[in-house]
């Protein structure tokens, strides 16, 4: 079992397989970065997998593949199959913008993938275009339909932003309820790479929009999930991911691995340790030592609740690098 320096059990590893993306979401990667990580610095699937086996053997039971846009990485289904074949009962999921799902969903399912989280910030073509800076909606909706058709579990992620998509919260609930899928509203997390004119919505503002139509009942957090669940009077359940709330980090169970091998204990801070040289040399003990150190150093909590764009110590790393 993996326990961090604050006594929390860590059993969840998020793995970013690429920082590249085919969207330019305003809250994440509004412009193409000045330079991408050189291809030769990216860990191969075998190298990433060597570390993942160490983490699984020590107690990781949930793995999420993310990015950038993970479906841009060639042969992702083969990587998923490697993980699934090693531990078929692992809770294996993928976060994607869904653009490439129409042609990949079946292969992902066949490789052993169980669940997808899909970003859907708007149901209006022009607004979706404005957020992603590309005409994406038709293809994204096709991707969601395809994922459901092949039997993948689907959850939707929406980042509500004032003056952009804040009037679509109820529409997204309708869309998800009709398809029997769960939506999780994610508070916009301030970061240096986003379009700085974006104003996110705090959890209570998101809930106020929902209350315009429904009575809601707070259900609480689901184990170590970052999502706080709510039940509508019509029986539909949705989640709110609210990192600005003081109790958000109490049960944090996750660490993150970037595509070039940086192991990150907390999204908010810059601290990270590299597993790259250990896995390139096949040094299993070396990789386990880095994992132990990162767990020991994992911060107690983030500081989004007191974010100050001028003074903030928020990480310089982009969400598309850490995988969100
Ligand atoms: N490209 C994939 C996607 O968009 O789903 C996976 C990577 S993306 C970085 C993972 C998640 O992070 C997405 O749900 C996205 O909405 C979320 N995200 C990115 N930037 C964010 C921000 N500044 N605040 C809150 N959520 C953010
Ligand atoms: Fe790409 Fe996902 Fe970031 Fe949007 S949120 S730019 S889809 S990595």
Short mmCIF file of C-alpha atoms and ligand atoms in Angstrom, two decimals:
data_model
loop_
_atom_site.label_atom_id
_atom_site.label_comp_id
_atom_site.label_asym_id
_atom_site.label_seq_id
_atom_site.Cartn_x
_atom_site.Cartn_y
_atom_site.Cartn_z
CA UNK A 1 0.00 0.00 0.00
CA UNK A 2 1.26 3.49 -0.82
CA UNK A 3 0.86 6.05 1.97
CA UNK A 4 1.92 9.69 1.63
CA UNK A 5 3.59 11.93 4.20
CA UNK A 6 0.19 13.01 5.53
CA UNK A 7 -1.17 9.49 6.04
CA UNK A 8 -3.32 9.42 2.89
CA UNK A 9 -3.51 6.24 0.85
CA UNK A 10 -2.41 6.87 -2.75
CA UNK A 11 -3.88 4.36 -5.20
CA UNK A 12 -4.52 6.51 -8.29
CA UNK A 13 -1.99 7.29 -11.02
CA UNK A 14 -2.74 9.69 -13.87
CA UNK A 15 -0.45 9.27 -16.86
CA UNK A 16 -0.13 11.96 -19.50
CA UNK A 17 1.07 10.36 -22.74
CA UNK A 18 1.51 13.57 -24.73
CA UNK A 19 1.26 17.30 -24.18
CA UNK A 20 0.16 17.85 -27.79
CA UNK A 21 -3.42 18.60 -28.59
CA UNK A 22 -5.70 19.10 -31.59
CA UNK A 23 -7.78 21.71 -29.66
CA UNK A 24 -6.70 25.07 -28.25
CA UNK A 25 -9.08 25.38 -25.30
CA UNK A 26 -9.08 28.87 -23.83
CA UNK A 27 -8.67 27.58 -20.27
CA UNK A 28 -5.84 25.18 -21.07
CA UNK A 29 -3.80 25.80 -24.25
CA UNK A 30 -5.11 28.95 -25.95
CA UNK A 31 -2.02 29.15 -28.13
CA UNK A 32 0.35 26.62 -29.56
CA UNK A 33 3.25 26.47 -27.10
CA UNK A 34 6.51 28.12 -28.14
CA UNK A 35 8.05 24.66 -28.30
CA UNK A 36 6.86 21.11 -27.69
CA UNK A 37 8.84 18.63 -25.65
CA UNK A 38 11.22 17.10 -28.24
CA UNK A 39 9.98 13.68 -29.37
CA UNK A 40 13.21 12.04 -28.14
CA UNK A 41 12.43 13.21 -24.58
CA UNK A 42 9.09 11.42 -24.52
CA UNK A 43 9.15 8.12 -22.72
CA UNK A 44 8.21 5.13 -24.83
CA UNK A 45 5.18 3.09 -23.83
CA UNK A 46 7.56 0.36 -22.56
CA UNK A 47 9.33 2.90 -20.33
CA UNK A 48 6.08 4.37 -18.99
CA UNK A 49 4.80 0.85 -18.43
CA UNK A 50 7.88 -0.16 -16.44
CA UNK A 51 7.07 2.55 -13.92
CA UNK A 52 3.37 1.74 -13.98
CA UNK A 53 4.10 -1.89 -13.09
CA UNK A 54 6.12 -0.69 -10.08
CA UNK A 55 3.23 1.54 -9.01
CA UNK A 56 0.63 -1.20 -9.55
CA UNK A 57 2.70 -3.74 -7.61
CA UNK A 58 2.93 -1.25 -4.72
CA UNK A 59 -0.80 -0.54 -4.55
CA UNK A 60 -2.04 1.60 -7.44
CA UNK A 61 -5.45 0.23 -8.44
CA UNK A 62 -6.71 3.03 -10.68
CA UNK A 63 -4.99 4.42 -13.77
CA UNK A 64 -6.15 7.24 -16.01
CA UNK A 65 -4.52 8.00 -19.36
CA UNK A 66 -4.65 11.67 -20.23
CA UNK A 67 -2.74 14.45 -22.03
CA UNK A 68 -2.74 16.83 -24.03
CA UNK A 69 -4.99 14.78 -26.22
CA UNK A 70 -4.05 11.15 -25.54
CA UNK A 71 -5.68 9.86 -28.73
CA UNK A 72 -3.02 11.74 -30.73
CA UNK A 73 -0.42 9.27 -29.52
CA UNK A 74 -0.04 6.46 -32.01
CA UNK A 75 -0.90 2.93 -30.91
CA UNK A 76 -2.54 4.08 -27.69
CA UNK A 77 -4.74 0.98 -27.82
CA UNK A 78 -1.59 -1.18 -27.64
CA UNK A 79 -0.51 0.69 -24.49
CA UNK A 80 -3.93 0.16 -22.98
CA UNK A 81 -3.74 -3.52 -23.79
CA UNK A 82 -0.33 -3.79 -22.05
CA UNK A 83 -1.82 -2.34 -18.86
CA UNK A 84 -5.00 -4.37 -19.08
CA UNK A 85 -3.13 -7.66 -19.72
CA UNK A 86 -0.86 -7.00 -16.72
CA UNK A 87 -3.78 -6.44 -14.35
CA UNK A 88 -7.18 -7.04 -15.95
CA UNK A 89 -9.11 -5.88 -12.89
CA UNK A 90 -7.40 -2.48 -12.75
CA UNK A 91 -9.75 0.50 -12.97
CA UNK A 92 -8.48 1.81 -16.31
CA UNK A 93 -9.88 5.04 -17.75
CA UNK A 94 -9.06 7.70 -20.34
CA UNK A 95 -9.76 11.43 -20.49
CA UNK A 96 -10.27 12.78 -24.00
CA UNK A 97 -11.80 15.60 -25.99
CA UNK A 98 -13.58 12.87 -28.06
CA UNK A 99 -12.60 14.31 -31.46
CA UNK A 100 -10.87 11.10 -32.55
CA UNK A 101 -13.26 8.72 -30.81
CA UNK A 102 -15.46 7.90 -33.82
CA UNK A 103 -12.56 5.98 -35.35
CA UNK A 104 -10.86 4.74 -32.14
CA UNK A 105 -13.57 3.86 -29.59
CA UNK A 106 -13.99 0.24 -30.69
CA UNK A 107 -10.24 -0.44 -30.63
CA UNK A 108 -9.93 1.13 -27.16
CA UNK A 109 -12.77 -1.01 -25.87
CA UNK A 110 -11.26 -4.15 -27.41
CA UNK A 111 -7.92 -3.32 -25.77
CA UNK A 112 -9.51 -3.39 -22.30
CA UNK A 113 -10.47 0.23 -21.66
CA UNK A 114 -13.48 0.51 -19.37
CA UNK A 115 -14.30 4.16 -18.97
CA UNK A 116 -13.92 7.55 -20.61
CA UNK A 117 -14.19 11.06 -19.27
CA UNK A 118 -15.05 13.40 -22.12
CA UNK A 119 -14.74 17.18 -22.10
CA UNK A 120 -17.91 18.83 -23.37
CA UNK A 121 -18.07 22.53 -22.58
CA UNK A 122 -20.89 23.59 -24.90
CA UNK A 123 -23.72 22.21 -27.00
CA UNK A 124 -23.76 25.27 -29.23
CA UNK A 125 -21.48 24.94 -32.27
CA UNK A 126 -20.31 28.57 -32.17
CA UNK A 127 -19.54 28.50 -28.43
CA UNK A 128 -17.75 25.14 -28.66
CA UNK A 129 -15.76 26.66 -31.55
CA UNK A 130 -14.93 29.73 -29.50
CA UNK A 131 -13.71 27.65 -26.53
CA UNK A 132 -11.67 25.07 -28.48
CA UNK A 133 -10.78 27.56 -31.24
CA UNK A 134 -11.82 24.97 -33.82
CA UNK A 135 -15.13 23.77 -35.25
CA UNK A 136 -15.36 20.67 -33.05
CA UNK A 137 -18.89 20.06 -31.82
CA UNK A 138 -20.28 17.72 -34.52
CA UNK A 139 -17.27 15.43 -34.27
CA UNK A 140 -17.24 15.51 -30.44
CA UNK A 141 -20.92 14.53 -30.26
CA UNK A 142 -20.28 11.74 -32.77
CA UNK A 143 -17.41 10.58 -30.57
CA UNK A 144 -19.65 10.45 -27.49
CA UNK A 145 -22.31 8.47 -29.39
CA UNK A 146 -19.68 6.03 -30.64
CA UNK A 147 -18.26 5.49 -27.15
CA UNK A 148 -21.73 4.72 -25.82
CA UNK A 149 -22.48 2.46 -28.80
CA UNK A 150 -19.39 0.27 -28.18
CA UNK A 151 -20.23 -0.01 -24.48
CA UNK A 152 -17.63 2.24 -22.87
CA UNK A 153 -18.62 3.94 -19.62
CA UNK A 154 -18.84 7.72 -20.19
CA UNK A 155 -18.73 10.71 -17.88
CA UNK A 156 -18.79 14.29 -19.12
CA UNK A 157 -16.51 17.08 -17.82
CA UNK A 158 -17.62 20.69 -18.26
CA UNK A 159 -15.66 23.79 -17.19
CA UNK A 160 -18.22 26.61 -16.80
CA UNK A 161 -16.91 30.10 -17.61
CA UNK A 162 -18.67 33.39 -17.01
CA UNK A 163 -20.06 35.02 -20.15
CA UNK A 164 -19.06 32.06 -22.33
CA UNK A 165 -20.93 28.87 -21.45
CA UNK A 166 -22.47 29.68 -18.05
CA UNK A 167 -25.96 29.64 -19.57
CA UNK A 168 -25.53 26.04 -20.76
CA UNK A 169 -25.23 24.29 -17.40
CA UNK A 170 -28.88 23.17 -17.46
CA UNK A 171 -28.64 22.15 -21.15
CA UNK A 172 -25.63 19.97 -20.41
CA UNK A 173 -27.55 18.34 -17.54
CA UNK A 174 -30.44 17.63 -19.95
CA UNK A 175 -28.08 16.19 -22.57
CA UNK A 176 -26.41 13.90 -20.01
CA UNK A 177 -29.60 12.86 -18.28
CA UNK A 178 -31.16 11.81 -21.60
CA UNK A 179 -28.14 9.58 -22.25
CA UNK A 180 -27.92 8.27 -18.66
CA UNK A 181 -24.43 9.64 -18.19
CA UNK A 182 -23.00 11.67 -15.35
CA UNK A 183 -21.71 15.21 -15.72
CA UNK A 184 -19.08 16.70 -13.47
CA UNK A 185 -18.76 20.48 -13.46
CA UNK A 186 -15.15 21.48 -12.89
CA UNK A 187 -14.25 24.82 -11.36
CA UNK A 188 -11.86 26.65 -13.66
CA UNK A 189 -8.39 26.43 -12.12
CA UNK A 190 -6.36 29.57 -12.66
CA UNK A 191 -3.06 28.93 -14.39
CA UNK A 192 -0.44 30.90 -16.28
CA UNK A 193 -1.09 29.23 -19.63
CA UNK A 194 -4.82 29.92 -19.89
CA UNK A 195 -6.36 32.93 -21.61
CA UNK A 196 -6.07 35.35 -18.69
CA UNK A 197 -9.38 37.04 -19.49
CA UNK A 198 -11.28 33.89 -18.48
CA UNK A 199 -13.38 34.11 -15.38
CA UNK A 200 -14.34 30.76 -13.96
CA UNK A 201 -17.38 29.97 -11.85
CA UNK A 202 -17.11 28.92 -8.26
CA UNK A 203 -19.00 25.87 -7.09
CA UNK A 204 -21.73 27.87 -5.38
CA UNK A 205 -22.35 29.87 -8.58
CA UNK A 206 -22.64 26.66 -10.60
CA UNK A 207 -25.07 25.24 -8.03
CA UNK A 208 -27.11 28.46 -8.14
CA UNK A 209 -27.63 27.94 -11.89
CA UNK A 210 -28.80 24.38 -11.30
CA UNK A 211 -31.16 25.58 -8.55
CA UNK A 212 -32.90 27.87 -11.07
CA UNK A 213 -34.71 24.73 -12.24
CA UNK A 214 -34.19 22.00 -9.64
CA UNK A 215 -34.16 21.33 -5.94
CA UNK A 216 -30.85 19.69 -5.11
CA UNK A 217 -29.66 17.50 -2.28
CA UNK A 218 -25.97 17.27 -1.33
CA UNK A 219 -24.81 13.65 -1.24
CA UNK A 220 -21.14 14.20 -0.37
CA UNK A 221 -17.84 13.03 -1.80
CA UNK A 222 -17.57 9.54 -3.17
CA UNK A 223 -14.61 8.06 -1.27
CA UNK A 224 -11.43 9.77 -2.43
CA UNK A 225 -13.07 11.16 -5.58
CA UNK A 226 -12.52 14.89 -6.10
CA UNK A 227 -16.16 15.11 -7.13
CA UNK A 228 -18.81 16.20 -4.62
CA UNK A 229 -22.10 14.62 -5.67
CA UNK A 230 -25.58 16.17 -5.77
CA UNK A 231 -28.99 14.67 -6.45
CA UNK A 232 -31.72 16.52 -8.37
CA UNK A 233 -35.38 16.20 -7.44
CA UNK A 234 -35.90 14.23 -10.68
CA UNK A 235 -33.41 11.55 -9.55
CA UNK A 236 -30.43 12.63 -11.69
CA UNK A 237 -27.03 12.72 -9.97
CA UNK A 238 -24.20 15.07 -10.99
CA UNK A 239 -20.80 15.98 -9.58
CA UNK A 240 -18.92 19.16 -8.80
CA UNK A 241 -15.12 19.27 -8.77
CA UNK A 242 -14.30 22.18 -6.52
CA UNK A 243 -10.56 22.54 -5.88
CA UNK A 244 -11.14 26.01 -4.40
CA UNK A 245 -12.94 24.42 -1.44
CA UNK A 246 -10.95 23.93 1.74
CA UNK A 247 -11.67 20.21 2.21
CA UNK A 248 -10.85 19.26 -1.40
CA UNK A 249 -7.42 17.81 -0.61
CA UNK A 250 -8.27 15.90 2.57
CA UNK A 251 -8.55 12.52 0.87
CA UNK A 252 -6.33 13.16 -2.15
CA UNK A 253 -5.27 9.76 -3.49
CA UNK A 254 -3.46 10.67 -6.70
CA UNK A 255 -0.10 11.35 -8.28
CA UNK A 256 0.66 12.30 -11.89
CA UNK A 257 3.23 11.17 -14.42
CA UNK A 258 4.07 13.32 -17.45
CA UNK A 259 5.01 12.02 -20.88
CA UNK A 260 8.68 12.83 -20.26
CA UNK A 261 8.71 11.05 -16.93
CA UNK A 262 8.16 13.71 -14.28
CA UNK A 263 6.31 12.34 -11.30
CA UNK A 264 4.19 15.10 -9.79
CA UNK A 265 2.72 14.94 -6.28
CA UNK A 266 0.29 17.88 -6.66
CA UNK A 267 -1.13 19.73 -9.69
CA UNK A 268 -0.85 23.09 -7.95
CA UNK A 269 2.89 23.11 -7.23
CA UNK A 270 5.96 22.84 -9.46
CA UNK A 271 7.67 20.11 -7.43
CA UNK A 272 8.35 16.92 -9.38
CA UNK A 273 10.96 14.15 -9.60
CA UNK A 274 11.99 12.39 -12.79
CA UNK A 275 11.74 8.65 -13.28
CA UNK A 276 13.17 8.96 -16.81
CA UNK A 277 16.72 7.77 -16.18
CA UNK A 278 15.54 4.92 -13.92
CA UNK A 279 13.11 3.53 -16.49
CA UNK A 280 15.49 4.04 -19.41
CA UNK A 281 18.03 1.88 -17.53
CA UNK A 282 15.39 -0.66 -16.51
CA UNK A 283 16.16 0.18 -12.88
CA UNK A 284 13.05 -0.97 -11.02
CA UNK A 285 14.45 -0.18 -7.57
CA UNK A 286 15.42 3.33 -8.76
CA UNK A 287 11.88 3.94 -10.00
CA UNK A 288 10.45 2.65 -6.69
CA UNK A 289 12.78 5.00 -4.78
CA UNK A 290 11.53 8.04 -6.74
CA UNK A 291 7.94 6.97 -6.10
CA UNK A 292 8.62 6.69 -2.35
CA UNK A 293 10.23 10.14 -2.24
CA UNK A 294 7.40 11.80 -4.17
CA UNK A 295 4.85 10.30 -1.78
CA UNK A 296 6.84 11.50 1.21
CA UNK A 297 6.92 15.04 -0.25
CA UNK A 298 3.27 15.23 -1.36
CA UNK A 299 1.89 18.58 -0.16
CA UNK A 300 -1.00 18.65 2.28
CA UNK A 301 -3.21 20.89 0.14
CA UNK A 302 -3.38 23.17 -2.88
CA UNK A 303 -3.73 26.95 -2.63
CA UNK A 304 -6.36 27.65 -5.28
CA UNK A 305 -8.65 29.14 -2.66
CA UNK A 306 -6.16 32.01 -2.19
CA UNK A 307 -4.97 32.25 -5.80
CA UNK A 308 -3.42 35.63 -6.61
CA UNK A 309 -2.26 36.02 -10.23
CA UNK A 310 0.52 38.41 -9.22
CA UNK A 311 1.93 36.60 -6.25
CA UNK A 312 0.71 33.09 -6.71
CA UNK A 313 3.07 30.18 -6.35
CA UNK A 314 0.85 28.13 -8.66
CA UNK A 315 2.85 25.79 -10.88
CA UNK A 316 4.34 27.14 -14.10
CA UNK A 317 3.45 23.80 -15.64
CA UNK A 318 0.52 23.72 -18.05
CA UNK A 319 -2.55 21.54 -17.58
CA UNK A 320 -1.90 20.01 -20.98
CA UNK A 321 1.46 18.82 -19.65
CA UNK A 322 0.23 17.41 -16.34
CA UNK A 323 -2.98 16.02 -17.82
CA UNK A 324 -5.42 18.04 -15.73
N1 LIG B 1 -7.55 16.59 -23.88
C1 LIG B 1 -8.29 15.83 -22.95
C2 LIG B 1 -9.54 16.55 -22.53
O1 LIG B 1 -9.65 17.75 -22.77
O2 LIG B 1 -10.42 15.92 -21.95
C3 LIG B 1 -7.49 15.42 -21.73
C4 LIG B 1 -6.56 16.44 -21.12
S1 LIG B 1 -7.35 17.81 -20.33
C5 LIG B 1 -5.94 18.70 -19.74
C6 LIG B 1 -8.03 17.04 -18.90
C7 LIG B 1 -9.13 17.79 -18.20
O3 LIG B 1 -8.57 18.98 -17.66
C8 LIG B 1 -10.27 18.22 -19.09
O4 LIG B 1 -11.49 17.77 -18.54
C9 LIG B 1 -10.22 19.73 -19.08
O5 LIG B 1 -11.49 20.30 -19.13
C10 LIG B 1 -9.54 19.99 -17.74
N2 LIG B 1 -8.88 21.29 -17.65
C11 LIG B 1 -7.90 21.79 -18.44
N3 LIG B 1 -7.56 23.02 -18.05
C12 LIG B 1 -8.33 23.31 -16.97
C13 LIG B 1 -8.44 24.43 -16.10
N4 LIG B 1 -7.69 25.51 -16.25
N5 LIG B 1 -9.35 24.38 -15.10
C14 LIG B 1 -10.13 23.29 -14.93
N6 LIG B 1 -10.06 22.20 -15.70
C15 LIG B 1 -9.16 22.20 -16.72
FE1 LIG B 2 -6.50 20.00 -25.40
FE2 LIG B 2 -7.83 18.92 -23.38
FE3 LIG B 2 -6.35 21.13 -23.03
FE4 LIG B 2 -8.57 21.29 -24.45
S1 LIG B 2 -8.42 20.74 -22.26
S2 LIG B 2 -6.55 22.16 -25.03
S3 LIG B 2 -8.64 19.35 -25.41
S4 LIG B 2 -5.59 19.14 -23.53
#
